């Protein structure tokens, strides 16, 4: 059973809608519903674009405990590298980013971001996720049905890293863990409260590794990101928007939100070739729904509002010199009873550190 099917099994019967399940599964990775994923699996006349990508490891690690109140459910096995502050950016000694003269040359989009023969694209993820606890021993994440009475909340941190070979037909490696490190607690901070959180949402120090050939493998679906995976997607931004609008229409009803979520998903994966990243970034700007929230040097933060599926605000910060996402965050529109968490604390925040390395450490 692949990691996402394990997530689905953990949450089966928890009262979440299919859209909620898929939204949680796809979010760090992303956002289209399971019916669309199934539709993709049935179609062979187009390459399949699985919205599960870059943050798959972290998403599986966090989404797998969306409903810890189901205490008899099997425990997900994907776990996450603790750091010590709420800022989720890695604090180690990161490998240097490639120079502007490396890669395939200055004529391509985002020069210096393409690994050469024998090299790997290394993508590190650090994800902080907000969990809530109710008064009857349930731990959950937003979104969820109903309006439970929350008595405390905590920010949990998880980590993952992907290694994408220069030859995309080669072996891809993903590592997940440690995970569920509690870095902040909201509400009454007592020894009993901390012990309860430790019991219901324990820290997981394990690091697991998955390998696949020719892309990221998820069950019976075609490998994600492998050779030819992006061939059908137009490089013209408007053509790309039309492509996905048509795709979702054929899959059962086009929704502007679905197209926009697909664009964000593909960007957050950070694995697409430079020309593909450039097309998706331009398409994001062309939607008219991504407003510039802030800029800092070459990094631009876009803000997007969703009202269709799981109403929320998302931000995505992109380095305009590389096309790589460096941070993303989500704030859900919640019902009453969650004012114990400061408004500036997102439901999810993921930082990404991307570099080119000569070997897998």
mmCIF file of C-alpha atoms in Angstrom:
data_model
loop_
_atom_site.group_PDB
_atom_site.id
_atom_site.type_symbol
_atom_site.label_atom_id
_atom_site.label_comp_id
_atom_site.label_asym_id
_atom_site.label_seq_id
_atom_site.Cartn_x
_atom_site.Cartn_y
_atom_site.Cartn_z
ATOM 1 C CA UNK A 1 0.000 0.000 0.000
ATOM 2 C CA UNK A 2 1.541 3.365 -0.987
ATOM 3 C CA UNK A 3 1.900 6.202 1.502
ATOM 4 C CA UNK A 4 -1.210 8.041 0.388
ATOM 5 C CA UNK A 5 -3.380 4.937 0.555
ATOM 6 C CA UNK A 6 -2.121 4.440 4.120
ATOM 7 C CA UNK A 7 -3.185 8.021 4.851
ATOM 8 C CA UNK A 8 -6.606 7.254 3.398
ATOM 9 C CA UNK A 9 -6.933 4.111 5.543
ATOM 10 C CA UNK A 10 -6.010 6.021 8.692
ATOM 11 C CA UNK A 11 -8.701 8.585 8.001
ATOM 12 C CA UNK A 12 -11.392 6.212 6.732
ATOM 13 C CA UNK A 13 -14.576 6.669 8.734
ATOM 14 C CA UNK A 14 -13.384 9.868 10.385
ATOM 15 C CA UNK A 15 -16.213 11.915 8.930
ATOM 16 C CA UNK A 16 -14.128 13.817 6.400
ATOM 17 C CA UNK A 17 -15.500 14.442 2.944
ATOM 18 C CA UNK A 18 -13.690 13.048 -0.096
ATOM 19 C CA UNK A 19 -12.658 16.580 -1.008
ATOM 20 C CA UNK A 20 -11.252 17.064 2.497
ATOM 21 C CA UNK A 21 -9.273 13.831 2.301
ATOM 22 C CA UNK A 22 -7.814 14.687 -1.058
ATOM 23 C CA UNK A 23 -7.162 18.282 -0.146
ATOM 24 C CA UNK A 24 -5.172 17.139 2.892
ATOM 25 C CA UNK A 25 -3.331 14.564 0.821
ATOM 26 C CA UNK A 26 -2.488 16.991 -1.930
ATOM 27 C CA UNK A 27 -1.738 20.078 0.131
ATOM 28 C CA UNK A 28 1.905 20.625 1.084
ATOM 29 C CA UNK A 29 1.333 18.491 -2.487
ATOM 30 C CA UNK A 30 -1.607 20.064 -3.336
ATOM 31 C CA UNK A 31 -5.184 20.021 -4.452
ATOM 32 C CA UNK A 32 -7.465 18.092 -6.670
ATOM 33 C CA UNK A 33 -10.008 15.566 -5.556
ATOM 34 C CA UNK A 34 -9.642 11.817 -5.589
ATOM 35 C CA UNK A 35 -12.107 11.514 -8.436
ATOM 36 C CA UNK A 36 -9.771 13.551 -10.604
ATOM 37 C CA UNK A 37 -6.820 11.382 -9.617
ATOM 38 C CA UNK A 38 -8.808 8.306 -10.547
ATOM 39 C CA UNK A 39 -9.788 9.922 -13.810
ATOM 40 C CA UNK A 40 -6.144 10.505 -14.582
ATOM 41 C CA UNK A 41 -5.320 6.877 -13.875
ATOM 42 C CA UNK A 42 -7.921 5.787 -16.438
ATOM 43 C CA UNK A 43 -6.695 8.113 -19.197
ATOM 44 C CA UNK A 44 -3.814 6.959 -21.351
ATOM 45 C CA UNK A 45 -3.985 9.516 -24.113
ATOM 46 C CA UNK A 46 -2.422 12.185 -21.890
ATOM 47 C CA UNK A 47 0.517 12.075 -19.477
ATOM 48 C CA UNK A 48 -0.848 12.008 -15.958
ATOM 49 C CA UNK A 49 0.010 14.862 -13.635
ATOM 50 C CA UNK A 50 -0.329 13.562 -10.091
ATOM 51 C CA UNK A 51 -0.891 16.421 -7.707
ATOM 52 C CA UNK A 52 1.094 14.877 -4.973
ATOM 53 C CA UNK A 53 4.601 15.997 -5.507
ATOM 54 C CA UNK A 54 7.221 17.891 -3.757
ATOM 55 C CA UNK A 55 5.862 17.791 -0.302
ATOM 56 C CA UNK A 56 4.532 14.301 -0.585
ATOM 57 C CA UNK A 57 6.691 13.047 2.238
ATOM 58 C CA UNK A 58 5.811 15.828 4.626
ATOM 59 C CA UNK A 59 2.157 15.792 3.605
ATOM 60 C CA UNK A 60 1.909 12.085 4.213
ATOM 61 C CA UNK A 61 3.673 12.424 7.547
ATOM 62 C CA UNK A 62 1.284 15.120 8.740
ATOM 63 C CA UNK A 63 -1.928 14.149 6.983
ATOM 64 C CA UNK A 64 -1.533 10.628 8.284
ATOM 65 C CA UNK A 65 -2.535 11.850 11.708
ATOM 66 C CA UNK A 66 -5.308 14.192 10.628
ATOM 67 C CA UNK A 67 -7.671 12.308 12.901
ATOM 68 C CA UNK A 68 -5.719 10.917 15.803
ATOM 69 C CA UNK A 69 -9.022 10.615 17.615
ATOM 70 C CA UNK A 70 -9.413 7.364 15.640
ATOM 71 C CA UNK A 71 -7.178 5.719 18.198
ATOM 72 C CA UNK A 72 -7.730 2.229 16.821
ATOM 73 C CA UNK A 73 -6.679 3.143 13.297
ATOM 74 C CA UNK A 74 -3.356 1.822 11.985
ATOM 75 C CA UNK A 75 -0.560 4.278 12.559
ATOM 76 C CA UNK A 76 1.010 5.804 9.443
ATOM 77 C CA UNK A 77 4.647 4.880 8.999
ATOM 78 C CA UNK A 78 5.961 7.999 7.353
ATOM 79 C CA UNK A 79 7.752 10.101 9.816
ATOM 80 C CA UNK A 80 10.192 13.563 10.137
ATOM 81 C CA UNK A 81 14.775 16.487 11.263
ATOM 82 C CA UNK A 82 13.788 18.528 14.218
ATOM 83 C CA UNK A 83 14.974 22.075 14.520
ATOM 84 C CA UNK A 84 14.609 24.261 17.513
ATOM 85 C CA UNK A 85 12.673 27.358 16.588
ATOM 86 C CA UNK A 86 9.299 28.007 15.056
ATOM 87 C CA UNK A 87 10.970 29.348 11.919
ATOM 88 C CA UNK A 88 10.851 26.209 9.773
ATOM 89 C CA UNK A 89 13.770 27.138 7.558
ATOM 90 C CA UNK A 90 16.637 24.621 7.910
ATOM 91 C CA UNK A 91 19.340 25.824 10.285
ATOM 92 C CA UNK A 92 22.136 23.509 9.263
ATOM 93 C CA UNK A 93 24.967 24.259 6.895
ATOM 94 C CA UNK A 94 23.080 24.048 3.587
ATOM 95 C CA UNK A 95 24.872 23.097 0.439
ATOM 96 C CA UNK A 96 25.439 26.093 -1.836
ATOM 97 C CA UNK A 97 22.984 26.818 -4.600
ATOM 98 C CA UNK A 98 24.331 26.279 -8.109
ATOM 99 C CA UNK A 99 26.089 29.196 -9.689
ATOM 100 C CA UNK A 100 24.599 31.150 -12.556
ATOM 101 C CA UNK A 101 27.141 29.596 -14.906
ATOM 102 C CA UNK A 102 26.342 25.971 -14.074
ATOM 103 C CA UNK A 103 23.545 23.907 -15.585
ATOM 104 C CA UNK A 104 22.643 23.997 -19.228
ATOM 105 C CA UNK A 105 23.664 27.577 -19.975
ATOM 106 C CA UNK A 106 22.491 31.160 -19.722
ATOM 107 C CA UNK A 107 19.987 30.884 -22.570
ATOM 108 C CA UNK A 108 17.557 28.647 -20.670
ATOM 109 C CA UNK A 109 15.022 29.890 -18.125
ATOM 110 C CA UNK A 110 16.589 29.973 -14.649
ATOM 111 C CA UNK A 111 20.168 29.157 -15.711
ATOM 112 C CA UNK A 112 22.200 27.068 -13.312
ATOM 113 C CA UNK A 113 19.263 25.106 -11.916
ATOM 114 C CA UNK A 114 19.623 21.930 -13.989
ATOM 115 C CA UNK A 115 21.762 19.106 -12.546
ATOM 116 C CA UNK A 116 24.348 17.670 -14.923
ATOM 117 C CA UNK A 117 25.112 14.004 -15.579
ATOM 118 C CA UNK A 118 25.667 12.155 -12.294
ATOM 119 C CA UNK A 119 24.301 15.006 -10.166
ATOM 120 C CA UNK A 120 21.065 15.257 -8.189
ATOM 121 C CA UNK A 121 18.547 17.928 -7.392
ATOM 122 C CA UNK A 122 18.283 17.933 -3.608
ATOM 123 C CA UNK A 123 15.025 19.293 -2.170
ATOM 124 C CA UNK A 124 14.688 19.590 1.602
ATOM 125 C CA UNK A 125 11.306 20.274 3.181
ATOM 126 C CA UNK A 126 10.546 21.484 6.683
ATOM 127 C CA UNK A 127 6.852 21.607 7.487
ATOM 128 C CA UNK A 128 5.106 23.076 10.510
ATOM 129 C CA UNK A 129 1.502 21.933 10.903
ATOM 130 C CA UNK A 130 -1.118 23.160 13.366
ATOM 131 C CA UNK A 131 -3.024 20.484 15.317
ATOM 132 C CA UNK A 132 -5.975 20.946 17.656
ATOM 133 C CA UNK A 133 -7.109 18.894 20.651
ATOM 134 C CA UNK A 134 -10.702 18.613 21.795
ATOM 135 C CA UNK A 135 -11.974 17.764 25.256
ATOM 136 C CA UNK A 136 -12.590 14.076 24.568
ATOM 137 C CA UNK A 137 -9.133 12.918 23.577
ATOM 138 C CA UNK A 138 -9.275 13.778 19.885
ATOM 139 C CA UNK A 139 -6.440 15.402 17.952
ATOM 140 C CA UNK A 140 -7.247 16.764 14.512
ATOM 141 C CA UNK A 141 -6.220 19.157 11.797
ATOM 142 C CA UNK A 142 -8.266 21.620 9.851
ATOM 143 C CA UNK A 143 -10.356 21.254 7.741
ATOM 144 C CA UNK A 144 -12.835 18.955 9.459
ATOM 145 C CA UNK A 145 -16.584 18.638 9.726
ATOM 146 C CA UNK A 146 -18.459 20.161 12.616
ATOM 147 C CA UNK A 147 -17.252 22.648 15.190
ATOM 148 C CA UNK A 148 -15.406 20.757 17.932
ATOM 149 C CA UNK A 149 -14.637 22.466 21.209
ATOM 150 C CA UNK A 150 -10.872 22.916 21.164
ATOM 151 C CA UNK A 151 -8.989 23.154 24.427
ATOM 152 C CA UNK A 152 -5.428 23.441 23.124
ATOM 153 C CA UNK A 153 -3.380 23.488 19.946
ATOM 154 C CA UNK A 154 0.181 22.676 18.988
ATOM 155 C CA UNK A 155 2.566 23.218 16.094
ATOM 156 C CA UNK A 156 4.212 19.984 14.962
ATOM 157 C CA UNK A 157 7.301 19.905 12.765
ATOM 158 C CA UNK A 158 8.207 17.292 10.158
ATOM 159 C CA UNK A 159 11.004 16.952 7.627
ATOM 160 C CA UNK A 160 11.710 15.230 4.320
ATOM 161 C CA UNK A 161 14.241 15.314 1.497
ATOM 162 C CA UNK A 162 14.060 14.272 -2.147
ATOM 163 C CA UNK A 163 16.902 13.428 -4.525
ATOM 164 C CA UNK A 164 16.033 13.776 -8.210
ATOM 165 C CA UNK A 165 18.658 12.366 -10.602
ATOM 166 C CA UNK A 166 19.837 14.386 -13.583
ATOM 167 C CA UNK A 167 18.797 11.386 -15.664
ATOM 168 C CA UNK A 168 15.143 11.276 -14.735
ATOM 169 C CA UNK A 169 14.964 7.655 -15.844
ATOM 170 C CA UNK A 170 17.300 6.819 -12.958
ATOM 171 C CA UNK A 171 16.644 6.093 -9.290
ATOM 172 C CA UNK A 172 14.761 8.682 -7.237
ATOM 173 C CA UNK A 173 15.265 8.685 -3.460
ATOM 174 C CA UNK A 174 12.993 10.192 -0.799
ATOM 175 C CA UNK A 175 13.612 10.239 2.948
ATOM 176 C CA UNK A 176 10.989 11.081 5.554
ATOM 177 C CA UNK A 177 11.656 11.829 9.197
ATOM 178 C CA UNK A 178 11.938 12.576 12.002
ATOM 179 C CA UNK A 179 8.415 13.958 12.398
ATOM 180 C CA UNK A 180 5.819 15.295 14.826
ATOM 181 C CA UNK A 181 8.231 17.350 16.912
ATOM 182 C CA UNK A 182 6.135 19.706 19.029
ATOM 183 C CA UNK A 183 7.659 23.163 18.737
ATOM 184 C CA UNK A 184 4.897 25.337 20.214
ATOM 185 C CA UNK A 185 1.856 24.822 22.442
ATOM 186 C CA UNK A 186 -1.214 27.051 22.661
ATOM 187 C CA UNK A 187 -3.709 27.024 25.517
ATOM 188 C CA UNK A 188 -3.078 25.984 29.096
ATOM 189 C CA UNK A 189 0.524 24.821 29.297
ATOM 190 C CA UNK A 190 0.687 22.321 32.152
ATOM 191 C CA UNK A 191 2.559 19.088 32.719
ATOM 192 C CA UNK A 192 -0.665 17.132 32.229
ATOM 193 C CA UNK A 193 -1.390 18.962 28.967
ATOM 194 C CA UNK A 194 2.108 18.280 27.651
ATOM 195 C CA UNK A 195 1.878 14.633 28.668
ATOM 196 C CA UNK A 196 -1.477 14.338 26.874
ATOM 197 C CA UNK A 197 -0.027 15.758 23.675
ATOM 198 C CA UNK A 198 2.964 13.429 23.976
ATOM 199 C CA UNK A 199 0.581 10.506 24.280
ATOM 200 C CA UNK A 200 -1.871 11.427 21.516
ATOM 201 C CA UNK A 201 0.622 12.864 19.018
ATOM 202 C CA UNK A 202 4.015 11.378 19.888
ATOM 203 C CA UNK A 203 7.304 12.485 18.393
ATOM 204 C CA UNK A 204 8.604 10.058 15.780
ATOM 205 C CA UNK A 205 12.397 10.006 15.424
ATOM 206 C CA UNK A 206 12.518 7.396 12.671
ATOM 207 C CA UNK A 207 13.729 8.206 9.166
ATOM 208 C CA UNK A 208 12.334 6.067 6.366
ATOM 209 C CA UNK A 209 13.510 5.883 2.761
ATOM 210 C CA UNK A 210 11.649 5.161 -0.445
ATOM 211 C CA UNK A 211 13.258 4.546 -3.833
ATOM 212 C CA UNK A 212 11.655 4.420 -7.242
ATOM 213 C CA UNK A 213 12.875 4.340 -10.829
ATOM 214 C CA UNK A 214 11.884 6.871 -13.462
ATOM 215 C CA UNK A 215 10.065 9.287 -11.141
ATOM 216 C CA UNK A 216 8.129 9.270 -7.886
ATOM 217 C CA UNK A 217 6.014 6.151 -7.762
ATOM 218 C CA UNK A 218 2.554 6.162 -6.127
ATOM 219 C CA UNK A 219 0.781 2.849 -6.428
ATOM 220 C CA UNK A 220 -0.246 1.956 -9.978
ATOM 221 C CA UNK A 221 -0.113 5.528 -11.270
ATOM 222 C CA UNK A 222 2.604 6.478 -13.783
ATOM 223 C CA UNK A 223 5.791 7.788 -12.151
ATOM 224 C CA UNK A 224 5.661 11.509 -11.381
ATOM 225 C CA UNK A 225 8.316 13.746 -12.909
ATOM 226 C CA UNK A 226 10.016 11.110 -15.023
ATOM 227 C CA UNK A 227 11.023 11.252 -18.702
ATOM 228 C CA UNK A 228 8.215 12.594 -20.850
ATOM 229 C CA UNK A 229 6.032 13.423 -17.852
ATOM 230 C CA UNK A 230 5.726 17.096 -18.772
ATOM 231 C CA UNK A 231 5.631 16.722 -22.547
ATOM 232 C CA UNK A 232 1.879 17.289 -23.004
ATOM 233 C CA UNK A 233 1.741 20.498 -20.943
ATOM 234 C CA UNK A 234 2.012 23.635 -23.108
ATOM 235 C CA UNK A 235 4.854 26.003 -22.335
ATOM 236 C CA UNK A 236 2.705 28.986 -23.307
ATOM 237 C CA UNK A 237 1.106 30.293 -20.055
ATOM 238 C CA UNK A 238 -2.357 30.865 -21.538
ATOM 239 C CA UNK A 239 -2.173 27.535 -23.312
ATOM 240 C CA UNK A 240 -1.267 25.914 -19.996
ATOM 241 C CA UNK A 241 -4.317 27.445 -18.302
ATOM 242 C CA UNK A 242 -6.545 26.297 -21.158
ATOM 243 C CA UNK A 243 -5.021 22.821 -20.993
ATOM 244 C CA UNK A 244 -5.876 22.365 -17.329
ATOM 245 C CA UNK A 245 -9.286 23.991 -17.670
ATOM 246 C CA UNK A 246 -10.107 21.504 -20.411
ATOM 247 C CA UNK A 247 -8.700 18.646 -18.345
ATOM 248 C CA UNK A 248 -10.873 19.400 -15.342
ATOM 249 C CA UNK A 249 -13.927 19.938 -17.534
ATOM 250 C CA UNK A 250 -13.476 16.442 -18.999
ATOM 251 C CA UNK A 251 -12.848 15.040 -15.526
ATOM 252 C CA UNK A 252 -16.244 16.166 -14.301
ATOM 253 C CA UNK A 253 -16.692 19.915 -14.233
ATOM 254 C CA UNK A 254 -14.116 22.653 -14.549
ATOM 255 C CA UNK A 255 -13.462 24.738 -11.467
ATOM 256 C CA UNK A 256 -11.195 27.749 -11.429
ATOM 257 C CA UNK A 257 -10.013 26.669 -7.995
ATOM 258 C CA UNK A 258 -8.918 23.279 -9.341
ATOM 259 C CA UNK A 259 -6.812 24.860 -12.073
ATOM 260 C CA UNK A 260 -5.217 27.250 -9.617
ATOM 261 C CA UNK A 261 -4.504 24.466 -7.119
ATOM 262 C CA UNK A 262 -2.828 22.448 -9.862
ATOM 263 C CA UNK A 263 -0.577 25.386 -10.727
ATOM 264 C CA UNK A 264 0.433 25.861 -7.097
ATOM 265 C CA UNK A 265 1.019 22.136 -6.726
ATOM 266 C CA UNK A 266 3.317 21.896 -9.701
ATOM 267 C CA UNK A 267 5.329 24.882 -8.473
ATOM 268 C CA UNK A 268 5.643 23.541 -4.930
ATOM 269 C CA UNK A 269 7.035 20.242 -6.175
ATOM 270 C CA UNK A 270 10.233 22.070 -7.279
ATOM 271 C CA UNK A 271 11.122 19.135 -9.541
ATOM 272 C CA UNK A 272 9.984 20.377 -12.955
ATOM 273 C CA UNK A 273 12.568 21.364 -15.591
ATOM 274 C CA UNK A 274 13.265 25.115 -15.931
ATOM 275 C CA UNK A 275 10.996 25.687 -18.948
ATOM 276 C CA UNK A 276 8.089 24.023 -17.143
ATOM 277 C CA UNK A 277 8.646 26.039 -13.950
ATOM 278 C CA UNK A 278 8.755 29.219 -16.020
ATOM 279 C CA UNK A 279 5.462 28.355 -17.725
ATOM 280 C CA UNK A 280 3.686 27.607 -14.434
ATOM 281 C CA UNK A 281 4.995 30.765 -12.789
ATOM 282 C CA UNK A 282 3.781 32.861 -15.718
ATOM 283 C CA UNK A 283 0.441 31.030 -15.646
ATOM 284 C CA UNK A 284 0.070 31.825 -11.940
ATOM 285 C CA UNK A 285 0.589 35.497 -12.657
ATOM 286 C CA UNK A 286 -1.834 35.316 -15.592
ATOM 287 C CA UNK A 287 -4.726 33.943 -13.514
ATOM 288 C CA UNK A 288 -5.328 37.355 -11.983
ATOM 289 C CA UNK A 289 -5.952 35.674 -8.623
ATOM 290 C CA UNK A 290 -2.391 35.772 -7.310
ATOM 291 C CA UNK A 291 -1.635 39.165 -5.806
ATOM 292 C CA UNK A 292 1.891 40.165 -4.815
ATOM 293 C CA UNK A 293 1.931 40.194 -1.025
ATOM 294 C CA UNK A 294 5.573 41.180 -0.535
ATOM 295 C CA UNK A 295 9.011 41.139 -2.125
ATOM 296 C CA UNK A 296 12.434 40.623 -0.573
ATOM 297 C CA UNK A 297 15.293 40.781 -3.025
ATOM 298 C CA UNK A 298 14.637 38.169 -5.700
ATOM 299 C CA UNK A 299 11.914 36.460 -3.632
ATOM 300 C CA UNK A 300 8.286 37.334 -4.411
ATOM 301 C CA UNK A 301 5.392 36.219 -2.188
ATOM 302 C CA UNK A 302 2.009 35.732 -3.858
ATOM 303 C CA UNK A 303 -1.293 35.551 -1.972
ATOM 304 C CA UNK A 304 -4.204 33.468 -3.276
ATOM 305 C CA UNK A 305 -7.739 33.210 -1.858
ATOM 306 C CA UNK A 306 -9.798 30.013 -2.197
ATOM 307 C CA UNK A 307 -13.529 29.882 -1.554
ATOM 308 C CA UNK A 308 -14.646 26.731 -3.406
ATOM 309 C CA UNK A 309 -12.881 23.806 -1.692
ATOM 310 C CA UNK A 310 -11.833 24.317 1.928
ATOM 311 C CA UNK A 311 -11.948 28.120 2.101
ATOM 312 C CA UNK A 312 -8.481 29.404 2.859
ATOM 313 C CA UNK A 313 -5.695 31.846 2.097
ATOM 314 C CA UNK A 314 -2.480 30.493 0.628
ATOM 315 C CA UNK A 315 0.841 32.229 0.167
ATOM 316 C CA UNK A 316 3.690 30.988 -1.985
ATOM 317 C CA UNK A 317 7.149 32.568 -2.084
ATOM 318 C CA UNK A 318 9.156 32.030 -5.271
ATOM 319 C CA UNK A 319 12.748 32.953 -6.015
ATOM 320 C CA UNK A 320 12.461 34.722 -9.367
ATOM 321 C CA UNK A 321 16.059 33.849 -10.288
ATOM 322 C CA UNK A 322 15.522 30.076 -9.982
ATOM 323 C CA UNK A 323 11.773 29.505 -10.222
ATOM 324 C CA UNK A 324 11.997 27.434 -7.047
ATOM 325 C CA UNK A 325 9.489 27.826 -4.246
ATOM 326 C CA UNK A 326 11.187 28.723 -0.972
ATOM 327 C CA UNK A 327 8.132 28.862 1.296
ATOM 328 C CA UNK A 328 4.391 28.197 1.263
ATOM 329 C CA UNK A 329 1.702 28.659 3.901
ATOM 330 C CA UNK A 330 -2.034 28.070 4.387
ATOM 331 C CA UNK A 331 -4.578 29.716 6.679
ATOM 332 C CA UNK A 332 -8.004 28.020 6.712
ATOM 333 C CA UNK A 333 -11.239 29.851 7.338
ATOM 334 C CA UNK A 334 -12.340 28.223 10.598
ATOM 335 C CA UNK A 335 -15.531 28.134 12.541
ATOM 336 C CA UNK A 336 -15.708 29.568 16.051
ATOM 337 C CA UNK A 337 -13.727 28.246 18.979
ATOM 338 C CA UNK A 338 -10.196 28.495 17.621
ATOM 339 C CA UNK A 339 -9.174 31.922 18.902
ATOM 340 C CA UNK A 340 -6.577 30.388 21.220
ATOM 341 C CA UNK A 341 -4.139 30.411 18.258
ATOM 342 C CA UNK A 342 -2.758 33.802 17.154
ATOM 343 C CA UNK A 343 -3.960 34.809 13.706
ATOM 344 C CA UNK A 344 -0.423 34.975 12.375
ATOM 345 C CA UNK A 345 0.129 31.243 12.940
ATOM 346 C CA UNK A 346 -0.723 29.341 9.721
ATOM 347 C CA UNK A 347 -2.310 25.917 9.605
ATOM 348 C CA UNK A 348 0.614 24.812 7.472
ATOM 349 C CA UNK A 349 3.948 26.369 6.660
ATOM 350 C CA UNK A 350 6.577 24.600 4.580
ATOM 351 C CA UNK A 351 10.010 25.870 3.671
ATOM 352 C CA UNK A 352 12.026 24.417 0.826
ATOM 353 C CA UNK A 353 15.790 24.373 0.379
ATOM 354 C CA UNK A 354 16.828 23.362 -3.150
ATOM 355 C CA UNK A 355 20.377 22.750 -4.321
ATOM 356 C CA UNK A 356 22.401 20.606 -6.729
ATOM 357 C CA UNK A 357 24.628 17.926 -5.225
ATOM 358 C CA UNK A 358 27.127 15.518 -6.743
ATOM 359 C CA UNK A 359 25.950 12.481 -4.762
ATOM 360 C CA UNK A 360 23.292 11.337 -2.298
ATOM 361 C CA UNK A 361 24.743 11.615 1.204
#
